[in-house]
Coordinates of C-alpha atoms and ligand atoms in Angstrom, one line a residue:
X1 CA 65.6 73.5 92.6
X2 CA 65.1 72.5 96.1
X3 CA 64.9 75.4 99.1
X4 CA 68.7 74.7 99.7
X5 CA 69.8 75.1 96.9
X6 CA 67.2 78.6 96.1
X7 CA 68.4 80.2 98.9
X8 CA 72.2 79.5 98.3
X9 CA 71.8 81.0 95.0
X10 CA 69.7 83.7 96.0
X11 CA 72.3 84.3 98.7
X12 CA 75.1 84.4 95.8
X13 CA 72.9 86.8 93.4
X14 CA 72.9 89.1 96.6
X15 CA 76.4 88.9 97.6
X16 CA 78.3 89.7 94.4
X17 CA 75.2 92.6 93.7
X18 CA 76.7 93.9 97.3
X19 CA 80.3 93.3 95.8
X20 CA 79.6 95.0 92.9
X21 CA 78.3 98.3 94.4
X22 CA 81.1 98.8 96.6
X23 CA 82.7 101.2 94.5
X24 CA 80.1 103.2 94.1
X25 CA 78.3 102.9 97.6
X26 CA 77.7 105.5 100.4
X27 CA 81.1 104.1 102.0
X28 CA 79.8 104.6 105.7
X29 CA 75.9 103.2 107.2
X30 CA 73.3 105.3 105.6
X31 CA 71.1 103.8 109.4
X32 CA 72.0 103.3 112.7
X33 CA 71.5 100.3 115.2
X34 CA 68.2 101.3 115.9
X35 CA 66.8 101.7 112.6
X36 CA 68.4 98.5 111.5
X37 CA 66.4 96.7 114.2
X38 CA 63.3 98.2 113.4
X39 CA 63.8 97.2 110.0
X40 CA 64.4 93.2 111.4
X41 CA 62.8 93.1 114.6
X42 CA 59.3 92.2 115.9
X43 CA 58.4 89.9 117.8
X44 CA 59.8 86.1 117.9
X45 CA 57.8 84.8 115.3
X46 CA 55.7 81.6 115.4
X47 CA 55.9 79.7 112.2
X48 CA 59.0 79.9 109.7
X49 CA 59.9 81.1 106.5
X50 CA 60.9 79.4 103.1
X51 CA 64.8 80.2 103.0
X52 CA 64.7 82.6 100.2
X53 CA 62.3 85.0 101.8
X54 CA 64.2 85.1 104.8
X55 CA 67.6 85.5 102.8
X56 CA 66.0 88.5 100.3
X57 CA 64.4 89.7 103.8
X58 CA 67.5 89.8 105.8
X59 CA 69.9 91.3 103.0
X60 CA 66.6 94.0 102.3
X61 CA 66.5 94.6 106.0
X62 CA 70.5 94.7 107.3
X63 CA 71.8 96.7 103.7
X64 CA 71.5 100.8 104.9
X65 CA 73.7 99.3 108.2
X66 CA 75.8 97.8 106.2
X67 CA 79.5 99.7 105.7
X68 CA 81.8 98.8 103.0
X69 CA 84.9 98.7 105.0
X70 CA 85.4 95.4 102.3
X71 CA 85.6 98.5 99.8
X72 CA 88.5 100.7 98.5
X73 CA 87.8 103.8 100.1
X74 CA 87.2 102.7 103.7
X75 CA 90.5 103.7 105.9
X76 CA 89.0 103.4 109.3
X77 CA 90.1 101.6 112.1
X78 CA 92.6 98.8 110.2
X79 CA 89.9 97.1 108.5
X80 CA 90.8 94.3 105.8
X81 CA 88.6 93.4 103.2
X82 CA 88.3 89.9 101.6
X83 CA 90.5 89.0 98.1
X84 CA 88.4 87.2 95.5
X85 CA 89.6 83.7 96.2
X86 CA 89.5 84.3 100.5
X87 CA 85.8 85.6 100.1
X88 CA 85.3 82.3 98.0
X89 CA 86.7 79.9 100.2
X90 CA 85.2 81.3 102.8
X91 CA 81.7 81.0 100.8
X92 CA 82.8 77.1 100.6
X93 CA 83.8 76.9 104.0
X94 CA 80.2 78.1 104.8
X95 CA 79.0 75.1 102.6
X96 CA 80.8 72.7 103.6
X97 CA 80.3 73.4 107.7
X98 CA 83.3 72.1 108.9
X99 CA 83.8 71.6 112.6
X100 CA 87.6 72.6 112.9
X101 CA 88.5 71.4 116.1
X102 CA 90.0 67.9 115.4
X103 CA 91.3 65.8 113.0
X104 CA 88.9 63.1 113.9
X105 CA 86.3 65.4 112.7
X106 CA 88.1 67.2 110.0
X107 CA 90.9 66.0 107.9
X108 CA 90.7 68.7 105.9
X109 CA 90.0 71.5 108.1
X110 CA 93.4 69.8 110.2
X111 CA 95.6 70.0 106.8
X112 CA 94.6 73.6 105.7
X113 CA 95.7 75.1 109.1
X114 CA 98.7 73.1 109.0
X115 CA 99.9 74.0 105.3
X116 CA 98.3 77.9 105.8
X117 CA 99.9 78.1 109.1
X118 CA 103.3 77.0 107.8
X119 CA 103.2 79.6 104.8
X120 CA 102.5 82.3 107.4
X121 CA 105.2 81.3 109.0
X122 CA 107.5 82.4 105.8
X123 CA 105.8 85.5 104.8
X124 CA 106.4 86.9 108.2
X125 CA 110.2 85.4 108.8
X126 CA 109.1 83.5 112.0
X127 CA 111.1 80.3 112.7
X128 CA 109.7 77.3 110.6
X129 CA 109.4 75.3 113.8
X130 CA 107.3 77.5 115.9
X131 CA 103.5 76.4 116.7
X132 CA 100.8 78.5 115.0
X133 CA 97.4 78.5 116.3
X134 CA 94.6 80.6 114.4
X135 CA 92.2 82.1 117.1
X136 CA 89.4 85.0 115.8
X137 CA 91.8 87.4 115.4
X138 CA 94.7 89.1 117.1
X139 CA 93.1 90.4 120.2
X140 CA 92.7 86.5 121.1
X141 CA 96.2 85.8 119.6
X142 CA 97.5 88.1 122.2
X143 CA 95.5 86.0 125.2
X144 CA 96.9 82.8 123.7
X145 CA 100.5 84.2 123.3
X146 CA 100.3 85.4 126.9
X147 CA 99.4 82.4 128.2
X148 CA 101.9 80.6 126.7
X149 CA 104.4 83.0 128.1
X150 CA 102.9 82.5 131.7
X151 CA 103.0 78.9 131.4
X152 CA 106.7 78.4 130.2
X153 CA 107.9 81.8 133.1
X154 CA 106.0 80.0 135.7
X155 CA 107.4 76.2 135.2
X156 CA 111.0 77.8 134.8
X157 CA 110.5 79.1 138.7
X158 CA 108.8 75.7 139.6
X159 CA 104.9 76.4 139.3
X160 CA 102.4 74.2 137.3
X161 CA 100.0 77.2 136.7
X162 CA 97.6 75.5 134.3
X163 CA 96.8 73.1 137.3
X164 CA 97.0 75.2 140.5
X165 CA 96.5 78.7 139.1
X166 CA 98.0 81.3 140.6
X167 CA 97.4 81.3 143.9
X168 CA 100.9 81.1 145.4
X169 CA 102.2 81.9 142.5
X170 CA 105.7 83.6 142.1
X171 CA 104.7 86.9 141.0
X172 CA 105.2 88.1 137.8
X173 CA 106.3 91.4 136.3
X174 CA 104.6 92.3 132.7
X175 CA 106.1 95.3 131.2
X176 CA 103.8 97.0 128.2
X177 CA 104.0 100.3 126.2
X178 CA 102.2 103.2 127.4
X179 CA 100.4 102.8 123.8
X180 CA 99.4 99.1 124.0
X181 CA 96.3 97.8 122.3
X182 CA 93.4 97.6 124.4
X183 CA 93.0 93.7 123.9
X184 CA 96.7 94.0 125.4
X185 CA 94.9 94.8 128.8
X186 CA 91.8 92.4 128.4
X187 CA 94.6 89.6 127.5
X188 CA 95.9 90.1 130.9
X189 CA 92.7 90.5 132.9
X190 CA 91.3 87.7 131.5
X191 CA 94.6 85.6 132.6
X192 CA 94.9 86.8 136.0
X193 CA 97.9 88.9 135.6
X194 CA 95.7 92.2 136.0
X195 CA 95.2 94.8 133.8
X196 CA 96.9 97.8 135.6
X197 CA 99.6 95.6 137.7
X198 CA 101.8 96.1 134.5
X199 CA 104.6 98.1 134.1
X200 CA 104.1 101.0 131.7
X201 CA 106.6 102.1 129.4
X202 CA 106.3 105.5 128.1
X203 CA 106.4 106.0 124.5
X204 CA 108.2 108.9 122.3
X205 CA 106.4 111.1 120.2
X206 CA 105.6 108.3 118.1
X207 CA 104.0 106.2 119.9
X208 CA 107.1 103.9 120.1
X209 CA 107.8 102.3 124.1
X210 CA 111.1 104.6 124.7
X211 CA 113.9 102.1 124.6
X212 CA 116.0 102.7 127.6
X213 CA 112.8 103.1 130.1
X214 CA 112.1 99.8 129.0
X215 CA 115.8 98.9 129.3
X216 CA 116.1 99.7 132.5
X217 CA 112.4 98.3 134.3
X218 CA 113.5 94.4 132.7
X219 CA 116.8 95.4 134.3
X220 CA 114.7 96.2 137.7
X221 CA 112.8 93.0 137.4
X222 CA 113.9 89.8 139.9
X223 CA 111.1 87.8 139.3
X224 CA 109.8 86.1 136.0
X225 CA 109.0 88.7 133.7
X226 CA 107.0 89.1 130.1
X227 CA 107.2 92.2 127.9
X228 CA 104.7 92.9 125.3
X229 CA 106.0 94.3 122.5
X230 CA 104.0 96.1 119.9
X231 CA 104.7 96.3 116.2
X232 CA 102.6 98.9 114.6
X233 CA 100.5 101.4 116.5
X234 CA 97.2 101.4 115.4
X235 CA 97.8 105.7 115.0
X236 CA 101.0 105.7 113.7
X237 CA 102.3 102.6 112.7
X238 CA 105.3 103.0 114.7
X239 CA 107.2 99.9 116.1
X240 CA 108.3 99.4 119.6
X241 CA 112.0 99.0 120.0
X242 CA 112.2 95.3 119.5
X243 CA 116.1 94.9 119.4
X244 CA 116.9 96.9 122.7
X245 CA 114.5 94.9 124.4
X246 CA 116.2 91.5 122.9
X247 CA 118.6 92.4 124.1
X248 CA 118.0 93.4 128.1
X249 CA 115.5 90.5 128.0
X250 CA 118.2 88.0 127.0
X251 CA 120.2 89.3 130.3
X252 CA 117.2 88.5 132.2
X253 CA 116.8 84.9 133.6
X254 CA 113.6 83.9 132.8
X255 CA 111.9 86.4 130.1
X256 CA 109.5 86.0 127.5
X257 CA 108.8 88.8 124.7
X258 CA 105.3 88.6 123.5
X259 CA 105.0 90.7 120.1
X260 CA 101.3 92.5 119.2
X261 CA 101.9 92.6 115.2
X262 CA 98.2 92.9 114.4
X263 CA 98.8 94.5 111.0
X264 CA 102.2 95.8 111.6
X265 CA 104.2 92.5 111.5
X266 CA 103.3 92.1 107.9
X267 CA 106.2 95.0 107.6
X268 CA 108.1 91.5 107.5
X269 CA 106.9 90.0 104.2
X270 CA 108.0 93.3 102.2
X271 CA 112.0 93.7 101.7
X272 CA 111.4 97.4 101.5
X273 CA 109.6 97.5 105.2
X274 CA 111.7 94.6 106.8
X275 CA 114.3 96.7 108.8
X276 CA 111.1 98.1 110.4
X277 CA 110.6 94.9 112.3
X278 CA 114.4 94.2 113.3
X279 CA 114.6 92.2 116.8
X280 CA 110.6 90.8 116.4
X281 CA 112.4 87.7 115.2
X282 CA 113.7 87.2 118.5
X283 CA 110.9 87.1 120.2
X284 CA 108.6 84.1 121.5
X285 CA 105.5 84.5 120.6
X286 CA 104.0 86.5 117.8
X287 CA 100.2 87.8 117.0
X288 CA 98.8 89.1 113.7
X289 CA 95.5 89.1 111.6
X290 CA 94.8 87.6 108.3
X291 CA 91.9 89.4 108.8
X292 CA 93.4 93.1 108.0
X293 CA 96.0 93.5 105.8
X294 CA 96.4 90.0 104.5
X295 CA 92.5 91.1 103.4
X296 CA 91.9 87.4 104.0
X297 CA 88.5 88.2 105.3
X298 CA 86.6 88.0 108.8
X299 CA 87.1 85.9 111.1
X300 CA 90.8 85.2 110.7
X301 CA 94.0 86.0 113.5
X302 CA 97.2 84.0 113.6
X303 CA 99.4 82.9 116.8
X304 CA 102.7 81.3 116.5
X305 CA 104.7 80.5 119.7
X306 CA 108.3 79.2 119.5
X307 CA 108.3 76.7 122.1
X308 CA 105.1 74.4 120.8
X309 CA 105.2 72.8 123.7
X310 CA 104.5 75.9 125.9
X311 CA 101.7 76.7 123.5
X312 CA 100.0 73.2 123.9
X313 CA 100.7 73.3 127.9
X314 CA 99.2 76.3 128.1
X315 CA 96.1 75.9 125.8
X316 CA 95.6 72.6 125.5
X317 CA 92.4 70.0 127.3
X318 CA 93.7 66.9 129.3
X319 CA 90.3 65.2 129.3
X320 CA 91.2 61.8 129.0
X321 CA 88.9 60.6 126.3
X322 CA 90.9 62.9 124.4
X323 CA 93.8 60.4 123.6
X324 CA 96.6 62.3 122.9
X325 CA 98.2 61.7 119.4
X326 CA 100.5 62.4 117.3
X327 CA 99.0 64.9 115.0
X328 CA 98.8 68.1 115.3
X329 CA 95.0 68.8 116.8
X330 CA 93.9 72.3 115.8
X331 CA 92.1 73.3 119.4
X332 CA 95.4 72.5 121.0
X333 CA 96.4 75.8 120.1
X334 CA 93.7 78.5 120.8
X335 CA 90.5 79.3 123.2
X336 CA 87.9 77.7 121.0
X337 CA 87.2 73.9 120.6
X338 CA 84.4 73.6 118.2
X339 CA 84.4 75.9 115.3
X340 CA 84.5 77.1 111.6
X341 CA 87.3 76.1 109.4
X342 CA 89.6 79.3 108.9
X343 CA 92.2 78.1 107.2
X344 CA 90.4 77.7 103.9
X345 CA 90.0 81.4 103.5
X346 CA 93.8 81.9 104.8
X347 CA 95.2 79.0 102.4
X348 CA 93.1 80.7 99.5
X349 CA 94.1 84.3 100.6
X350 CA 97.9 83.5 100.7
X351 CA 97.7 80.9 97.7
X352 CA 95.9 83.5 95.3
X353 CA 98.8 86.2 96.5
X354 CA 102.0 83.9 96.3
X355 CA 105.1 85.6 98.3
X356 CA 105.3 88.2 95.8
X357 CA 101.5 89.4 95.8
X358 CA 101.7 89.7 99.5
X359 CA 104.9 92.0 99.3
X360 CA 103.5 94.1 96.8
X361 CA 100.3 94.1 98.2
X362 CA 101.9 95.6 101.8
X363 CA 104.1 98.1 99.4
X364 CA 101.5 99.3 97.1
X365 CA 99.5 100.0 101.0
X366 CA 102.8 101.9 101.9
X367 CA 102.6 104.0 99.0
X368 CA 99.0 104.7 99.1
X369 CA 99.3 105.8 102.5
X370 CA 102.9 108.0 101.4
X371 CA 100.6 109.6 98.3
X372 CA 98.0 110.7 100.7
X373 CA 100.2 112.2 103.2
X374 CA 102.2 114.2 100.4
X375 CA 99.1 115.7 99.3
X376 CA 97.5 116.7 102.5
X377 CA 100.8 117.7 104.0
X378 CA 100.6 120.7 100.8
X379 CA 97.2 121.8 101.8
X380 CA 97.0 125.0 104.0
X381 CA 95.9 124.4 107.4
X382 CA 96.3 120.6 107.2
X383 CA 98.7 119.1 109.2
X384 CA 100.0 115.5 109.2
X385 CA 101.0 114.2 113.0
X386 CA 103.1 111.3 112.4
X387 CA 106.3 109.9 110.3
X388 CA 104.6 107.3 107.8
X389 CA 106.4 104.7 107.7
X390 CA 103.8 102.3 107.2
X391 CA 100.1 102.4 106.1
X392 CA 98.8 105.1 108.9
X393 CA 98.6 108.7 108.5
X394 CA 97.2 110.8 111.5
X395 CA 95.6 114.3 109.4
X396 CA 95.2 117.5 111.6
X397 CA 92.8 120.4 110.3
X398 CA 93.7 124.1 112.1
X399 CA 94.3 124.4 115.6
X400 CA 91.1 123.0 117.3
X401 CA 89.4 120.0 118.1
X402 CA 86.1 120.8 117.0
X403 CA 87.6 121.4 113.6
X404 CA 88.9 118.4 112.8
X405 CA 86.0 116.7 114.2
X406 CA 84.0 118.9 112.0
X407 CA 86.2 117.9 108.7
X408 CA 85.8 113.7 109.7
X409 CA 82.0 114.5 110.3
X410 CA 81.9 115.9 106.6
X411 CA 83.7 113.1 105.4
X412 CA 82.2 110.7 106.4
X413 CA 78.2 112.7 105.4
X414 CA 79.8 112.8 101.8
X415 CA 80.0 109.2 101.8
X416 CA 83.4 108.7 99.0
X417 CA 85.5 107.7 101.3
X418 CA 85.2 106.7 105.2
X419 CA 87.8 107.6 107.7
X420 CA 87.3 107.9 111.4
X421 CA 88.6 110.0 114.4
X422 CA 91.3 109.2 117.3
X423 CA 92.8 111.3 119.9
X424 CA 96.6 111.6 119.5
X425 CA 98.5 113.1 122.6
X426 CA 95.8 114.7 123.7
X427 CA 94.4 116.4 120.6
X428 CA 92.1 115.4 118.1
X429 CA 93.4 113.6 114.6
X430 CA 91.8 111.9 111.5
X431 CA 93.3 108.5 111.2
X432 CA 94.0 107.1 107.8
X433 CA 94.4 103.4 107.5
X434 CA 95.0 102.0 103.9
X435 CA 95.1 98.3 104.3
X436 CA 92.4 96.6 101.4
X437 CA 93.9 95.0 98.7
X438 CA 91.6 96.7 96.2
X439 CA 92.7 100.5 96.9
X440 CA 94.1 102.1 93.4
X441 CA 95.9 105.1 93.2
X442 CA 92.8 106.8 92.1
X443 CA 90.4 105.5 95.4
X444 CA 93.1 107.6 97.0
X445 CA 93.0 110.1 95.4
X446 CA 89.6 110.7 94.9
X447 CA 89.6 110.3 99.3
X448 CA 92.2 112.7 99.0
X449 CA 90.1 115.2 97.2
X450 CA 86.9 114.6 99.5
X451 CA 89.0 114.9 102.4
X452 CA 90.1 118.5 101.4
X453 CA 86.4 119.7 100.0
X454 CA 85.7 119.1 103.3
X455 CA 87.9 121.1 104.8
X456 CA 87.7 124.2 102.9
X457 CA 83.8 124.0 103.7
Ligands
PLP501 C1 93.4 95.1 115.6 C2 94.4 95.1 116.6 C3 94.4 94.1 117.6 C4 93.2 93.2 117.8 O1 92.9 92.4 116.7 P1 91.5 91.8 116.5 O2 91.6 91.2 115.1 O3 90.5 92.9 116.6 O4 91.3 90.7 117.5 C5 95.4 94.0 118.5 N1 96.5 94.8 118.4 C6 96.6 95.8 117.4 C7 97.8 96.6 117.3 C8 95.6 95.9 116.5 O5 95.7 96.8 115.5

C-alpha cells in the first residue's frame, strides 16, 4: 500500500467508526474551541508527517469538538445530515477533485449539476425552464437570487448595473419581513442595496409578513421594487403570504419576488404540505439547501431564477478569453469560479431518494415534529409557542426566561439529544428542528423523554 492509498483507508476506517457511534454519542461537543486547539495547535511545524499519522492525529485531536448534528437526535438550528449514498459521493467527489467551474475542465462535474439541478427543479414544482445555480448554501442563494432581481429591475428602467453600478442608479425599493433571515440582510449589504434601507413588513404572531402591510407598501412603491419572500421561519416554520403578494406585485410595473425557502420550500415536494407553499410558484427566483432537509450533506444550496438570462447577466464574467458557448457553464450561475463538484452528492442524495423518498422523507419530518409537540404540549408547565405545521416546534418551560434556559442547558449536559435556544417575541424558547433523514419515531421519543427529565429537575 502506498501513503495515498493508507491514509484514504485510514480516513475511511475512521469515518464509518464516527458514523457508527452517532447513535450512541454525547450528541453535543464534549470541548470547546479552545480545547480543541490545544489539542491541534503548536507551533507551524518544520518537517511533515506521513499521511496516516496526520489523519489518526487530526481525527484524535478534532473528535470531543465534534457534534453529531449528522445524527438522529440533533434538532438544533436546521441542520441536515448526509444519506448513505450523498456522504459517498461526496467521499468520491473528494477523490476525484474536480474543479467545477467549467465544462472545459469538468464534463462531468458540468452534467451532474445539469441533471441534479433539473430534478430539483421537479421535486420543488419550479418551472422546468428556469436557471439553477448551486452556490454553498442558501445564504449565497439569496445574494445570487438578489442580484438577479437587481439586474433584470434595473435594465427594465434603463440602467446596465453590472457595468456602471449603482451610482446614478434609479433607486430601488426592497420590501422584507420583519422576520427575514439574517443572510437576507448580508445579501443586500453585500449588493449595495443596504441592509436597513428596506422596507420592513411586520409579521403576525407567527412570524408570517402580515399580508395587507405588505399589500399596501408594493402599492406605495413608484420605483422598481423587489420583495423577499420567506418560506419557512427558521422558529416556526411559518410561510410568508406568497399569493397576496403575487398578486399586488403583478399590479406593480417592474417587480421581482425573491423567495428564501432554505428548508421550507421542500413543503413543495410533499402533497400533504404543498398548499403551504401556494403563490411561491409565482415567483422569480427561488433559494433552498440540499444541505438541510434534503440531508444531502455540507456544502450544498440551490438557486433557480426564471429568467436565465437575468441569472447569467447578473452573475456571469465577460473576460474575453472566456468564449462564450453554448453550454451551460456552471460558474455562470453563482459567486464562485473554481470549486468542488456539488452535484455528485446532490445527484446521489436525490437519486438514492427517488420523488417518493423525498416526500416521505419531508412527511415522516412533519410527523416527528407533530409527535413531539403532542407530548410536550401534555406536560405540566410546558408550553408549545407555535402552530406546527412543518418541522419546527418552539417548547416554553414555566413563565421565566431563566427556566427555559435552565431546561436547554440540561439538555443539552445529558447529551441524548441536542436542541438549542432562540428568543421568540421577546421571550425565551427551546427550538426543535427535526430535519435528518435518520430520525425514528423512537430518537424522538427518547428526546422527548430527556427533554422532560430535564424539566422536572
Ligand atoms: C439556513 C437558512 C438560510 C441560510 O442558509 P445557509 O445554508 O446557511 O447558507 C437562509 N434562510 C433561511 C430561512 C434558513 O433557514
Amino acid at each position: 500500500m502506498d501513503d495515498r492509498e493508507a491514509a484514504l483507508r485510514r480516513a475511511a476506517d475512521l469515518g464509518l467508526a464516527y458514523l457508527a457511534s452517532l447513535d450512541e454519542r454525547h450528541v453535543g461537543p464534549r470541548a470547546d474551541a479552545a480545547q480543541v486547539r490545544d489539542r491541534l495547535g503548536g507551533p507551524l511545524p518544520t518537517d511533515g508527517t506521513d499521511p496516516v499519522t496526520v489523519v489518526e492525529e487530526l481525527a484524535t485531536a478534532v473528535d470531543p469538538g465534534l457534534v453529531a448534528s449528522a445524527g438522529p437526535r440533533y434538532f438544533g438550528f436546521v441542520i441536515g445530515g448526509a444519506l448513505p449514498a450523498a456522504a459517498a459521493a461526496d467521499w468520491l467527489t473528494g477523490a476525484w477533485q474536480q474543479n467545477a467551474a467549467l465544462h472545459a475542465l469538468s464534463p462531468a462535474a458540468a452534467a451532474a449539476e445539469e441533471v441534479a439541478g433539473g430534478w430539483m427543479l421537479d421535486l420543488l414544482g419550479l418551472p422546468r425552464d428556469a436557471s439553477v445555480g448551486l452556490p454553498t448554501g442558501a445564504g449565497l442563494g439569496n445574494a445570487v437570487g438578489i442580484a438577479a432581481a437587481r439586474h433584470a429591475i434595473l435594465a427594465k428602467a434603463g440602467w446596465d448595473v453590472e457595468a456602471r453600478g449603482l451610482y446614478g442608479a434609479p433607486e430601488i425599493t426592497v420590501i422584507i419581513g420583519e422576520e427575514a433571515h439574517a443572510t437576507v440582510l448580508t445579501a443586500l449589504q453585500y449588493l449595495g442595496l443596504g441592509r436597513e434601507r428596506v422596507v420592513r413588513i411586520p409579521t403576525d404572531e407567527q412570524g408570517r409578513m402580515r399580508a395587507e402591510a405588505a399589500t399596501e407598501a408594493i402599492a406605495a412603491a413608484t420605483g422598481p421594487l423587489i420583495a423577499v419572500l420567506q418560506a419557512g421561519n427558521v422558529n416556526t416554520g411559518a410561510f410568508d403570504p406568497a399569493a397576496a403578494v403575487a398578486d399586488a406585485v403583478a399590479r406593480h410595473p417592474n417587480a421581482w419576488i425573491h423567495v428564501d425557502g432554505a428548508f421550507g420550500l421542500w413543503a413543495a415536494a410533499s402533497p400533504a404540505r404543498r398548499h403551504l407553499v401556494a403563490g411561491v410558484e409565482d415567483a422569480d427566483s427561488w433559494s433552498t439547501d440540499a444541505h438541510k432537509w434534503l440531508n444531502a450533506g455540507y456544502d450544498c444550496g440551490f438557486v433557480a431564477i426564471r429568467d436565465p438570462e437575468a441569472h447569467r447577466a447578473a452573475m456571469a464574467a465577460t473576460a474575453a478569453y472566456l468564449m462564450r458557448s453554448e453550454l451551460r457553464e456552471n460558474w455562470e450561475y453563482v459567486f464562485d469560479s473554481s470549486r468542488r463538484a456539488r452535484g455528485f452528492a446532490l445527484y446521489a442524495a436525490i437519486r438514492s431518494l427517488g420523488r417518493a423518498g423525498v416526500e416521505a422523507l419531508v412527511e415522516r419530518c412533519c410527523d416527528l415534529a407533530a409527535r413531539m409537540a403532542d407530548r410536550l404540549r401534555e406536560a405540566d408547565g410546558v408550553a408549545v409557542l407555535n402552530d406546527v405545521v412543518l418541522n419546527q416546534v418552539l417548547v416554553r418551560f414555566g413563565d421565566d426566561d431563566e427556566r427555559t434556559r435552565a431546561v436547554i442547558g440540561r439538555v443539552q449536559d445529558e447529551g441524548v439529544a441536542w436542541l438549542g435556544g432562540t428568543t421568540w417575541k421577546g421571550r425565551a424558547a427551546m427550538r426543535i428542528s427535526v430535519s435528518n433523514w435518520s430520525t425514528t419515531e423512537a430518537d424522538a421519543d427518547a428526546s422527548v423523554d430527556s427533554i422532560l427529565r430535564a424539566a422536572r429537575a
